[in-house]
Coordinates of C-alpha atoms and ligand atoms in Angstrom, one line a residue:
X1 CA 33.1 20.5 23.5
X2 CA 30.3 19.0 25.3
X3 CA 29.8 21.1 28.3
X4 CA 27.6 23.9 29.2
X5 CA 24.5 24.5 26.8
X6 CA 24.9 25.1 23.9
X7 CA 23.2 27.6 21.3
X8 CA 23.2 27.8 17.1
X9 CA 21.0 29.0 14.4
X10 CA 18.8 25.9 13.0
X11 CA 17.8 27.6 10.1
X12 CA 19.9 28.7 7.1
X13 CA 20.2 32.6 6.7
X14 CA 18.0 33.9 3.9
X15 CA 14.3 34.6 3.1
X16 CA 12.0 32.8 4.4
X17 CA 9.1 33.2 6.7
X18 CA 10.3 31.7 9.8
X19 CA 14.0 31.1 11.6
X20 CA 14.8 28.8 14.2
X21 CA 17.1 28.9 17.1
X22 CA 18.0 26.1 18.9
X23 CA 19.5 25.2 22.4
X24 CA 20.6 21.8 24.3
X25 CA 22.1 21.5 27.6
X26 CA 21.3 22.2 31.3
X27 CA 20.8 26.0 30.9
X28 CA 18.7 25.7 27.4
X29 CA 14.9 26.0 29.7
X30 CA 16.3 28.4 32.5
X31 CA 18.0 30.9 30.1
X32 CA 14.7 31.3 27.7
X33 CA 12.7 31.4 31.2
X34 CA 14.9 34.3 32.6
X35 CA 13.6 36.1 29.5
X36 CA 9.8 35.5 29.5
X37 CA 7.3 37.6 30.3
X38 CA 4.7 34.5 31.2
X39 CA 7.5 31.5 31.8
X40 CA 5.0 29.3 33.7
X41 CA 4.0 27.9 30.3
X42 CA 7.1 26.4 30.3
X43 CA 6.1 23.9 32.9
X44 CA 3.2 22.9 31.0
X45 CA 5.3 21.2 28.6
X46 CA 7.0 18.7 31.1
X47 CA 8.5 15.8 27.9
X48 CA 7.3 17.1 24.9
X49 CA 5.1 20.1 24.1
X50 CA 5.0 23.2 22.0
X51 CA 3.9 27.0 23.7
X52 CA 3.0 30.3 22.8
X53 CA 6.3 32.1 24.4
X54 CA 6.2 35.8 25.0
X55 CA 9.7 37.3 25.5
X56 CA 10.9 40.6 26.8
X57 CA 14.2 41.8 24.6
X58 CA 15.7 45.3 25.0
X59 CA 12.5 46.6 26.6
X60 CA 10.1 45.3 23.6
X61 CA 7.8 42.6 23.4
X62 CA 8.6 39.5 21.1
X63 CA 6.0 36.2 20.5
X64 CA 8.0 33.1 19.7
X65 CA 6.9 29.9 19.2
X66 CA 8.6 27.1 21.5
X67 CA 9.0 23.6 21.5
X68 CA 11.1 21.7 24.6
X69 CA 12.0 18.5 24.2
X70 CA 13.4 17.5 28.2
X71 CA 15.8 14.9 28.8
X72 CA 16.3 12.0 27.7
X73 CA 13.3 12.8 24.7
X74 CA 15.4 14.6 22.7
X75 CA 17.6 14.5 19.8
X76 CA 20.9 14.8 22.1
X77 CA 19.5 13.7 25.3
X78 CA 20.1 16.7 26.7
X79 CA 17.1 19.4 27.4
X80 CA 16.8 20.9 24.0
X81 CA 14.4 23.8 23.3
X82 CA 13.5 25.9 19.8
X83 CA 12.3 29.0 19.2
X84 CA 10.8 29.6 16.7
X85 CA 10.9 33.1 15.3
X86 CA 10.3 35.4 12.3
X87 CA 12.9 35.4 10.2
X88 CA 14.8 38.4 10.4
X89 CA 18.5 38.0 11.0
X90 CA 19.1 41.3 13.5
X91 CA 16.2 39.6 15.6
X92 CA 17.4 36.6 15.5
X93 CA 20.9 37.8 16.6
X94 CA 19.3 39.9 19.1
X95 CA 17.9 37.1 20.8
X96 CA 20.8 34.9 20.6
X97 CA 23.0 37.5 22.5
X98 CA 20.6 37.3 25.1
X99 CA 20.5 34.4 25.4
X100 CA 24.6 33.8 25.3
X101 CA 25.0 36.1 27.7
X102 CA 23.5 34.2 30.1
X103 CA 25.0 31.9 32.7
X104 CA 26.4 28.4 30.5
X105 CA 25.0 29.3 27.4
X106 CA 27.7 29.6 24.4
X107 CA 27.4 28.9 20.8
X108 CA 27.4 25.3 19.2
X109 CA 30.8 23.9 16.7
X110 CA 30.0 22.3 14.0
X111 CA 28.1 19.4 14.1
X112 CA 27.5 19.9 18.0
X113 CA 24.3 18.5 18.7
X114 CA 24.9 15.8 16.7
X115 CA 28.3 14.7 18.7
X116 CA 26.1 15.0 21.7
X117 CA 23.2 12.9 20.2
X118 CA 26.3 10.5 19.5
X119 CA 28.5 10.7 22.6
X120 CA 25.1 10.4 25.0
X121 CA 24.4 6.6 23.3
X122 CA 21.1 8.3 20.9
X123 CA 22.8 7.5 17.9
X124 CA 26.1 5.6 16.5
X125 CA 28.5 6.8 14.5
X126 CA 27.6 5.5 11.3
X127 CA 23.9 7.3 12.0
X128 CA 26.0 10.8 12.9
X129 CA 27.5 10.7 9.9
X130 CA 24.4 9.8 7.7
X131 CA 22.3 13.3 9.5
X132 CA 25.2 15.3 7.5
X133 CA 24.2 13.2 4.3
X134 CA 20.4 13.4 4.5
X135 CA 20.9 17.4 4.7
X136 CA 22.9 17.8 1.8
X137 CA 21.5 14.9 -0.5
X138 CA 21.0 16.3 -4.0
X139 CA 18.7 13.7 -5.4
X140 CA 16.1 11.1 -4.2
X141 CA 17.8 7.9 -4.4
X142 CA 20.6 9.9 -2.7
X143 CA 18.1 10.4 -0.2
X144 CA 16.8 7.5 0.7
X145 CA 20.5 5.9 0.9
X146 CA 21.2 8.1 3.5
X147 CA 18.3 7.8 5.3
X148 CA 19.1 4.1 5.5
X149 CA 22.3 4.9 6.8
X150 CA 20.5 7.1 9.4
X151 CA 18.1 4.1 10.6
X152 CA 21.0 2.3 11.7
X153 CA 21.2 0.0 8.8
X154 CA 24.4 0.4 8.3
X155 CA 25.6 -0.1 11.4
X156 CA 23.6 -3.2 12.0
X157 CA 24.8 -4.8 8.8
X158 CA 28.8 -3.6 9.9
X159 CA 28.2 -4.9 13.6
X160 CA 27.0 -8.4 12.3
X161 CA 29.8 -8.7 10.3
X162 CA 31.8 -7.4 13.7
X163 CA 30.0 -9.8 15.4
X164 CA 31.3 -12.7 13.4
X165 CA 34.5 -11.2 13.1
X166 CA 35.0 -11.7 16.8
X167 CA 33.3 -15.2 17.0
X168 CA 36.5 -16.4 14.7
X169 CA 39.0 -14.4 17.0
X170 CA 37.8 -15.9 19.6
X171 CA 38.3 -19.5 17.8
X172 CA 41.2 -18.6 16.7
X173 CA 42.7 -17.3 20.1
X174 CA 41.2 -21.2 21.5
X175 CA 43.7 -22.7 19.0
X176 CA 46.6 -20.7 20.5
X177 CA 45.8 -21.6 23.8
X178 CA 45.2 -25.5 23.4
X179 CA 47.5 -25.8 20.5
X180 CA 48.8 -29.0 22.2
X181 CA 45.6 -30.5 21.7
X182 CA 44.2 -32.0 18.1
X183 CA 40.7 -31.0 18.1
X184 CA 39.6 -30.6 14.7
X185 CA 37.5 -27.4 14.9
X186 CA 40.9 -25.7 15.6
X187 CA 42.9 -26.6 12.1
X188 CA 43.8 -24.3 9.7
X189 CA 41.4 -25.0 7.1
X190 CA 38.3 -24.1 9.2
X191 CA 40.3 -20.6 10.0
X192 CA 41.1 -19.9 6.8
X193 CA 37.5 -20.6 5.2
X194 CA 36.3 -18.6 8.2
X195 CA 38.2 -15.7 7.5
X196 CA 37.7 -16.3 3.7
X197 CA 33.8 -15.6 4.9
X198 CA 34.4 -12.3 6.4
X199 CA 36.0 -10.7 3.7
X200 CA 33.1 -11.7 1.6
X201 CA 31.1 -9.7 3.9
X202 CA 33.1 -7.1 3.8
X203 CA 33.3 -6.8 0.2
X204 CA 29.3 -6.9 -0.2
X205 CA 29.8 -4.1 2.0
X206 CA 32.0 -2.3 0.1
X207 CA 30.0 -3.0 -2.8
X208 CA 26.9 -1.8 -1.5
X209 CA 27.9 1.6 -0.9
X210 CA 28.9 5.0 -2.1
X211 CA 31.5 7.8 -1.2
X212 CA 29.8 10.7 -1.0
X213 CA 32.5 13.9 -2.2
X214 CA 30.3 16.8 -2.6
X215 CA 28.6 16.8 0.9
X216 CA 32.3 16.5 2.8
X217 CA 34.2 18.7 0.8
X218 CA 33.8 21.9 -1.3
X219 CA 33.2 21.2 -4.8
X220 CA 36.9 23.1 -6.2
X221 CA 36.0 25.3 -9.2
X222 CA 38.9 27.2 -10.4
X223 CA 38.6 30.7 -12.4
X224 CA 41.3 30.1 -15.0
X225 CA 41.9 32.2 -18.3
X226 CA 44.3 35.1 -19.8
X227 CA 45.5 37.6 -17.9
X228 CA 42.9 40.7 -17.4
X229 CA 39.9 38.0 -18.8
X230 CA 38.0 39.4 -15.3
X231 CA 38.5 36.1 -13.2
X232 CA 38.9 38.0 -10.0
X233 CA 36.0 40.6 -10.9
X234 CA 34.1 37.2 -11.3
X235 CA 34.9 35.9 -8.3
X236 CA 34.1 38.7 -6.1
X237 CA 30.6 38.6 -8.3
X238 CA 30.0 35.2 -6.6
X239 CA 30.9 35.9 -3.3
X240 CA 29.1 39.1 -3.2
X241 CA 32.1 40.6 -1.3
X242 CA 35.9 41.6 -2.6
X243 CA 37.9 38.8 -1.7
X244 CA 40.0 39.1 -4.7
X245 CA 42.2 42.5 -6.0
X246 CA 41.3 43.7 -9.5
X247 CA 42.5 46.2 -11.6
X248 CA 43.0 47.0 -15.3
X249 CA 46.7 45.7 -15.1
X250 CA 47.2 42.2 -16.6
X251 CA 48.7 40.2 -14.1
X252 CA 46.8 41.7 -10.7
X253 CA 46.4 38.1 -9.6
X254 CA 49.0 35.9 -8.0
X255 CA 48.7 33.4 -4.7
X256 CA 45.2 31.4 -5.8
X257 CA 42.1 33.4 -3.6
X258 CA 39.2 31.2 -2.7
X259 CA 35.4 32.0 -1.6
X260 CA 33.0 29.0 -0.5
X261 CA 29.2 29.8 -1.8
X262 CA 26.4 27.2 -1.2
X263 CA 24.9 26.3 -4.6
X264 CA 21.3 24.6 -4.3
X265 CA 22.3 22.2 -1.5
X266 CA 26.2 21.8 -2.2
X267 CA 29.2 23.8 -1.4
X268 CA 31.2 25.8 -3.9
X269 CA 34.6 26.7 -3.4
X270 CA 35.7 29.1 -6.3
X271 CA 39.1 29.7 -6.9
X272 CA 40.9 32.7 -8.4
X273 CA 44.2 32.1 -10.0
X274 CA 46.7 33.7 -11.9
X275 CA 46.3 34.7 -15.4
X276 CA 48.1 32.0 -17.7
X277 CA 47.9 29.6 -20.7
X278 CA 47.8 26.0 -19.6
X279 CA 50.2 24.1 -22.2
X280 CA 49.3 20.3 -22.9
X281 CA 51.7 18.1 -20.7
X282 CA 53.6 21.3 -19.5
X283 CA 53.5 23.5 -16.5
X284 CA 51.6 26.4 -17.1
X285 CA 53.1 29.2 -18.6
X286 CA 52.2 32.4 -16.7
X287 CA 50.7 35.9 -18.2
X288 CA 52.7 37.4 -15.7
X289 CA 54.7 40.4 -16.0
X290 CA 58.3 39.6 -17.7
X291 CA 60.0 41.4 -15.4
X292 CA 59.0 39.7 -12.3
X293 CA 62.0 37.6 -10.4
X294 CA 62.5 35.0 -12.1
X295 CA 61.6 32.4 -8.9
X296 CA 58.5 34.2 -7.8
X297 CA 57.4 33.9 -11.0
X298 CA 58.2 29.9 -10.9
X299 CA 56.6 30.0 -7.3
X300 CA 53.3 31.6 -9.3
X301 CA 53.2 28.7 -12.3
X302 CA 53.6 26.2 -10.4
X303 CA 50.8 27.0 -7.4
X304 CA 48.7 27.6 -10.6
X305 CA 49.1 24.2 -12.5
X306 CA 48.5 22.7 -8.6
X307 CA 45.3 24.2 -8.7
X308 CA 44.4 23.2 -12.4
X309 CA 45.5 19.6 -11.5
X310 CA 43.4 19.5 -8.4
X311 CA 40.4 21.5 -9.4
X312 CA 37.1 19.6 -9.7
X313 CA 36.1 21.8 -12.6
X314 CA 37.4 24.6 -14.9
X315 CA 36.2 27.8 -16.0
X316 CA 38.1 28.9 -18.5
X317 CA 37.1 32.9 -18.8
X318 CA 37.7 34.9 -22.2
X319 CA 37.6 38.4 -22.5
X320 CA 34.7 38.9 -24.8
X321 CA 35.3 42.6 -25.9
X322 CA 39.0 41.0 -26.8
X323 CA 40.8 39.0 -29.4
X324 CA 40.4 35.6 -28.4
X325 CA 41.4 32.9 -30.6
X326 CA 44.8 32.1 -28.9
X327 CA 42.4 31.9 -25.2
X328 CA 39.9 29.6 -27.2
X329 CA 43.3 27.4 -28.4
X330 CA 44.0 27.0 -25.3
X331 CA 40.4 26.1 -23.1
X332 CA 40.5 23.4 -26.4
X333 CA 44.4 22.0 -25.6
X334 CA 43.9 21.3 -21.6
X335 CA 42.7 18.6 -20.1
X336 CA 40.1 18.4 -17.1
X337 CA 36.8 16.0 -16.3
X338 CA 34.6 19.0 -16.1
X339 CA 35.6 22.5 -18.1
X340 CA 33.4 25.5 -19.1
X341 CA 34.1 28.2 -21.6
X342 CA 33.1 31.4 -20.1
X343 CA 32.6 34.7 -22.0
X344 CA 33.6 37.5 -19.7
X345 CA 32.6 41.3 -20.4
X346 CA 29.7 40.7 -22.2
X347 CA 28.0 44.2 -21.2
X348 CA 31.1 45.8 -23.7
X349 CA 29.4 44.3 -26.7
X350 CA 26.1 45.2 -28.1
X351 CA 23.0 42.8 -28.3
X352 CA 24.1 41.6 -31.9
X353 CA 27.4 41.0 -31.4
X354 CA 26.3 39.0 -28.0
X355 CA 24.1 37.0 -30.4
X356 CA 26.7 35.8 -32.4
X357 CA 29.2 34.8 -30.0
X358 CA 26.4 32.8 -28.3
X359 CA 25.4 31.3 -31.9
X360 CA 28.9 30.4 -32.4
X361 CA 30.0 28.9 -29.1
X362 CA 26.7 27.7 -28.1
X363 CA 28.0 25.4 -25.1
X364 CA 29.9 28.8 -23.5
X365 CA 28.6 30.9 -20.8
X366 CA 28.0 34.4 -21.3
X367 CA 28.8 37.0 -18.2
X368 CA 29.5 40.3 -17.0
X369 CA 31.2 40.3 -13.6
X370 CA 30.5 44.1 -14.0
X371 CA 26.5 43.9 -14.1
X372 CA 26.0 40.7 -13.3
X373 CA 24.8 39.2 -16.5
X374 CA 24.7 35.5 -16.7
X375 CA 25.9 34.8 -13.1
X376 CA 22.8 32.4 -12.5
X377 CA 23.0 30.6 -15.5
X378 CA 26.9 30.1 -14.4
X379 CA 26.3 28.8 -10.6
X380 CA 23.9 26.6 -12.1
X381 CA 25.8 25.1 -14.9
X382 CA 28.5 24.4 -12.1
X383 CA 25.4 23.4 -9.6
X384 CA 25.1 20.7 -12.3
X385 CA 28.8 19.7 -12.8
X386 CA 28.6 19.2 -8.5
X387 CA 25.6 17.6 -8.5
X388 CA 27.5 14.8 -11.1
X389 CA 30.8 14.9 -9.4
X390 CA 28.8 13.8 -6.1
X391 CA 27.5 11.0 -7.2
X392 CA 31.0 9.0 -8.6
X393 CA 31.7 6.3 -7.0
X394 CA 28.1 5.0 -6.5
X395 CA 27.3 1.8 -9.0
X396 CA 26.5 2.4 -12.7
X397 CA 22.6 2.8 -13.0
X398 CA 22.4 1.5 -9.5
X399 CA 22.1 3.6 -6.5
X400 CA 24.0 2.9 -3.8
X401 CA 22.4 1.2 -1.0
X402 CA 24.9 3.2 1.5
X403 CA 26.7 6.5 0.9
X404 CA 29.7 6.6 3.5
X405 CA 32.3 9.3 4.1
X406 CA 36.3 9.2 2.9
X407 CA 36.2 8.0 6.9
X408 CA 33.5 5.1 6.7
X409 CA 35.2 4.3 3.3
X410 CA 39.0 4.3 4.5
X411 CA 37.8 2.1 8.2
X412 CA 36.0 -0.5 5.6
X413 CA 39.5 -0.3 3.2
X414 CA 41.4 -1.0 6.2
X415 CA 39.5 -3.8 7.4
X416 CA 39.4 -5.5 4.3
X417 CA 43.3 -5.0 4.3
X418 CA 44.0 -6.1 7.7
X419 CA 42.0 -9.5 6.8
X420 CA 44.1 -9.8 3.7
X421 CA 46.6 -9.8 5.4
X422 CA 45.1 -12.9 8.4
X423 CA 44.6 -15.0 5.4
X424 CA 48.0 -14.4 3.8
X425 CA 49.4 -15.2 7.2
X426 CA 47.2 -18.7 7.7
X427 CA 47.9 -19.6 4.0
X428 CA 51.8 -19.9 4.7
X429 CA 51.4 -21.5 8.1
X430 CA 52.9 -18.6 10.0
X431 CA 52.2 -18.2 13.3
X432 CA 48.6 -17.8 14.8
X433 CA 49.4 -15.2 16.7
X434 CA 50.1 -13.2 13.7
X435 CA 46.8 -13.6 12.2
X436 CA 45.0 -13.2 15.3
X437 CA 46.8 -9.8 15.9
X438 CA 45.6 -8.5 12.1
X439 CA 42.2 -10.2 12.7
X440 CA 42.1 -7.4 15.7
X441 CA 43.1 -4.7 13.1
X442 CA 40.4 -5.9 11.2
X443 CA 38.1 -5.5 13.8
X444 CA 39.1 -2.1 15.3
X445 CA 38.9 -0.7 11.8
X446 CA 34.9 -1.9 11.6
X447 CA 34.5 -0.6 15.1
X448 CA 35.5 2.5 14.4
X449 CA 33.2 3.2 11.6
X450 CA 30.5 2.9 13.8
X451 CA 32.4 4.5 16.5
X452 CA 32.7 2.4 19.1
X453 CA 36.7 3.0 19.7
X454 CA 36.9 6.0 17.6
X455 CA 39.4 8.8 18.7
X456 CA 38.6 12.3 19.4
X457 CA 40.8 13.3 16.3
X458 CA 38.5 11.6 14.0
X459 CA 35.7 12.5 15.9
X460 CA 36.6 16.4 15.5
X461 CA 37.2 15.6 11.5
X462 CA 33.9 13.8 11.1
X463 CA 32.4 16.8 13.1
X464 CA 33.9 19.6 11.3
X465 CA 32.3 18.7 8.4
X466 CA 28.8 19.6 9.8
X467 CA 26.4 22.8 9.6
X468 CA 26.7 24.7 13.3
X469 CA 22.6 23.9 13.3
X470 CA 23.3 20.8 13.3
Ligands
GTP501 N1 33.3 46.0 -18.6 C1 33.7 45.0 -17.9 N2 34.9 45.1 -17.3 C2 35.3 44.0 -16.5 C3 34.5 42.9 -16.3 N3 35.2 42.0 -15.5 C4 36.4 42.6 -15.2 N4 36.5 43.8 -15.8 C5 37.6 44.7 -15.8 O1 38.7 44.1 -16.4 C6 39.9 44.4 -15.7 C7 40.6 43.2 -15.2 O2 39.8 42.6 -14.2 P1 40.4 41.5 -13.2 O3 39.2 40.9 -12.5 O4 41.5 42.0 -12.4 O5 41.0 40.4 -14.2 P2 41.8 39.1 -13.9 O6 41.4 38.1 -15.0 O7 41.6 38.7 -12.5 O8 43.3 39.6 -14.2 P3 44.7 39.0 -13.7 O9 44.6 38.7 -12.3 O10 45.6 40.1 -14.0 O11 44.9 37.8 -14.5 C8 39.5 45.4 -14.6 O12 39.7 46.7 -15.0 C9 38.0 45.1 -14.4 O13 37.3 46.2 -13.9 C10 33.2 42.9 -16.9 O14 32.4 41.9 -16.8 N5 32.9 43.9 -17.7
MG502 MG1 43.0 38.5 -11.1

């Protein structure tokens, strides 16, 4: 990471009338200059300018639009140049070969140019992670709470508290090294108070912001139901591809198979289990064959009530050409914070008998994993169930000044404990020294939120969570 140039798609595939490729590093001007038919125009542009680019690719003539941003004006620092292009993928790819192939050039990780923006001083941690926030916000005051976060607000408000943190360290490490003397700034009392002061802060902190789930993770949506209800048919519906075996024989299904879609601006990962009924305050009892071994059966149940435990939401699929009252019994007897009754095979039944089911479970989804019927309407009653799940933890009917990652949210926990424990320490008289060493816990915990000492592990896991683009 962080040497040579690096290369990645800004745009996200799709339709749309223009795509964006985008490089940072030493090579990012030379490589697109090697390519151009009139690269002089390049040097017109010596900080900041947009040209009219004409590139020679495979013998043919291509007009791109380019913008350079040279070093230090740029998002990482780093010469960073993007071209923008018509939107097709092949000539998008084209161009990006190219271009990798040539001399320091290689694609971009996750989150690249935004570890560079970070590591070369543009931007601090807490603003790194807020740029992954602002791109998958799903609602305004989402929004606007990120784009604090992004201003630096929230890493001016954690380094005051930082600040004042280390003003009572430094007292505190004074009344270790003059203990002989009495000087009354140095007693226990003021210490205490002090420290009493900063986890007020810290709470307000805490108070004041939001964990945002959706945007880090995948929202977990499991396909659950009978055996032969269509779940894996469903699921390779979603994914467009066949991730998942199918066949007419219940019981097809048996390790969990999972495919991430991007619904609206959130990630969906979809999960494919085994056929089984879900018993209230039991393991699951499996659909599976009877004659299976008795301990790979076990194996299957219990991987399957996992994923039902763990799963963010529930669709519970029924075989609508079937008898179903025992799989209705069962979607009503589990529990889960977000389930949906899906009707699966709908293209079996005619248009009456589709209009009574739908009068008669009018909260159920209706699909065909076959033709595709009532896909839509699915990804965007789940769209809906993410969009919810994203926003927990914020404040009820009160936005969130700060969303923060499970990162920003465990460094603030940590703090808050560490101080905990300095005042536990200065309440029974224990020695200063031990206070002083969980004040510098404290401390380290709100440094590394804004990453000042962070390690490269946590860098990588804050950074894996990003869009390549990005
Ligand atoms: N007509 C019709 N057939 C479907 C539909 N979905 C699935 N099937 C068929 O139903 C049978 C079972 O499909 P699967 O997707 O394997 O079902 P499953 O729920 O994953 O089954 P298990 O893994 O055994 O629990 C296959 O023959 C599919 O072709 C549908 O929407 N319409
Ligand atoms: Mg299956």
């Amino acid at each position: 990471m962080l040497e040579g140039t690096i290369l990645a798609c800004a745009t996200a595939p799709g339709v749309s009338a223009r795509g964006v490729l985008r490089l940072s590093g030493p090579a990012a001007i030379p490589s697109l200059r090697s390519l151009a038919v009139n690269p002089v125009v390049l040097d017109g542009c010596p900080g900041f300018g947009s040209v009219a680019l004409a590139l020679e690719l495979d013998g043919a003539r291509l007009d791109a639009w380019v913008t350079v941003y040279r070093a230090p004006r740029s998002y990482t620092r780093e010469d960073v140049v993007e071209v923008h292009l018509p939107s097709s993928l092949p000539l998008m790819g084209m161009l990006a070969r190219a271009l990798v192939i040539r001399d320091g050039v290689r694609w971009a990780g996750p989150g690249e140019f935004t570890l560079r923006a970070f590591r070369n001083g543009r931007i601090d941690l807490a603003q790194a992670e807020a740029v992954a926030q602002v791109i998958s916000a799903t609602e305004e005051a989402e929004l606007r709470a990120a784009r604090r976060g992004l201003s630096g607000e929230l890493g001016a408000v954690v380094r005051a508290v930082a600040d004042r943190l280390t003003g009572t360290l430094a007292l505190m490490e004074a009344c270790i090294d003059f203990a002989d003397e009495d000087i009354p700034e140095f007693s226990g009392g003021r210490l205490s108070g002090e420290v009493g002061e900063i986890v007020a802060a810290v709470d307000r902190l805490k108070r004041s912001t939001s964990l945002r789930l959706a945007g880090e993770g995948s929202f977990h949506c499991v396909l659950a139901g009978l055996p032969n209800a269509g779940k894996s048919s469903l699921l390779n519906a979603l994914l467009g591809r066949r991730e998942a075996l199918v066949s007419e024989l219940a019981g097809t299904t048996r390790d969990p198979v999972r495919g991430t879609t991007r619904e609206g601006t959130l990630s969906v990962t979809w999960v494919d289990l085994a056929g089984g009924y879900p018993r209230p305050g039991e393991r699951l009892v499996s659909g599976l064959d009877g004659r299976m071994n008795p301990e790979t059966r076990a194996a299957v149940e219990r991987l399957t009530s996992l994923e039902l435990e763990h799963a963010d939401g529930v669709l519970w699929l029924v075989d609508a050409a079937g008898e179903y009252p025992e799989s209705i019994e069962a979607f009503e007897s589990f529990e889960a914070a977000v389930k949906l009754l899906v009707f699966n095979k709908v293209d079996l039944l005619d248009a009456p008998a589709r209009a009574s089911l739908a009068g008669r479970y009018p909260a159920a989804l209706l699909t065909s994993a076959l033709d595709g019927t009532g896909l839509d309407e699915l990804r965007a009653a789940v769209g809906k169930c993410t969009a919810a799940a994203s926003r927990q933890g914020s404040l009820a009917g009160e936005p969130a000044r700060f969303l923060v990652s499970s990162h920003q949210e465990a460094a603030l926990q940590l703090s808050r404990e560490a101080l905990d424990r300095a005042l536990d320490v200065l309440d029974s008289g224990a020695g200063l020294e031990l206070a002083a060493a969980d004040l510098r816990d404290a401390l380290r915990s709100l440094e590394d939120l804004i990453g000042e000492v962070t390690p490269d592990d946590v860098l990588d896991r804050v950074f894996a969570g990003f869009c390549v683009g990005k």
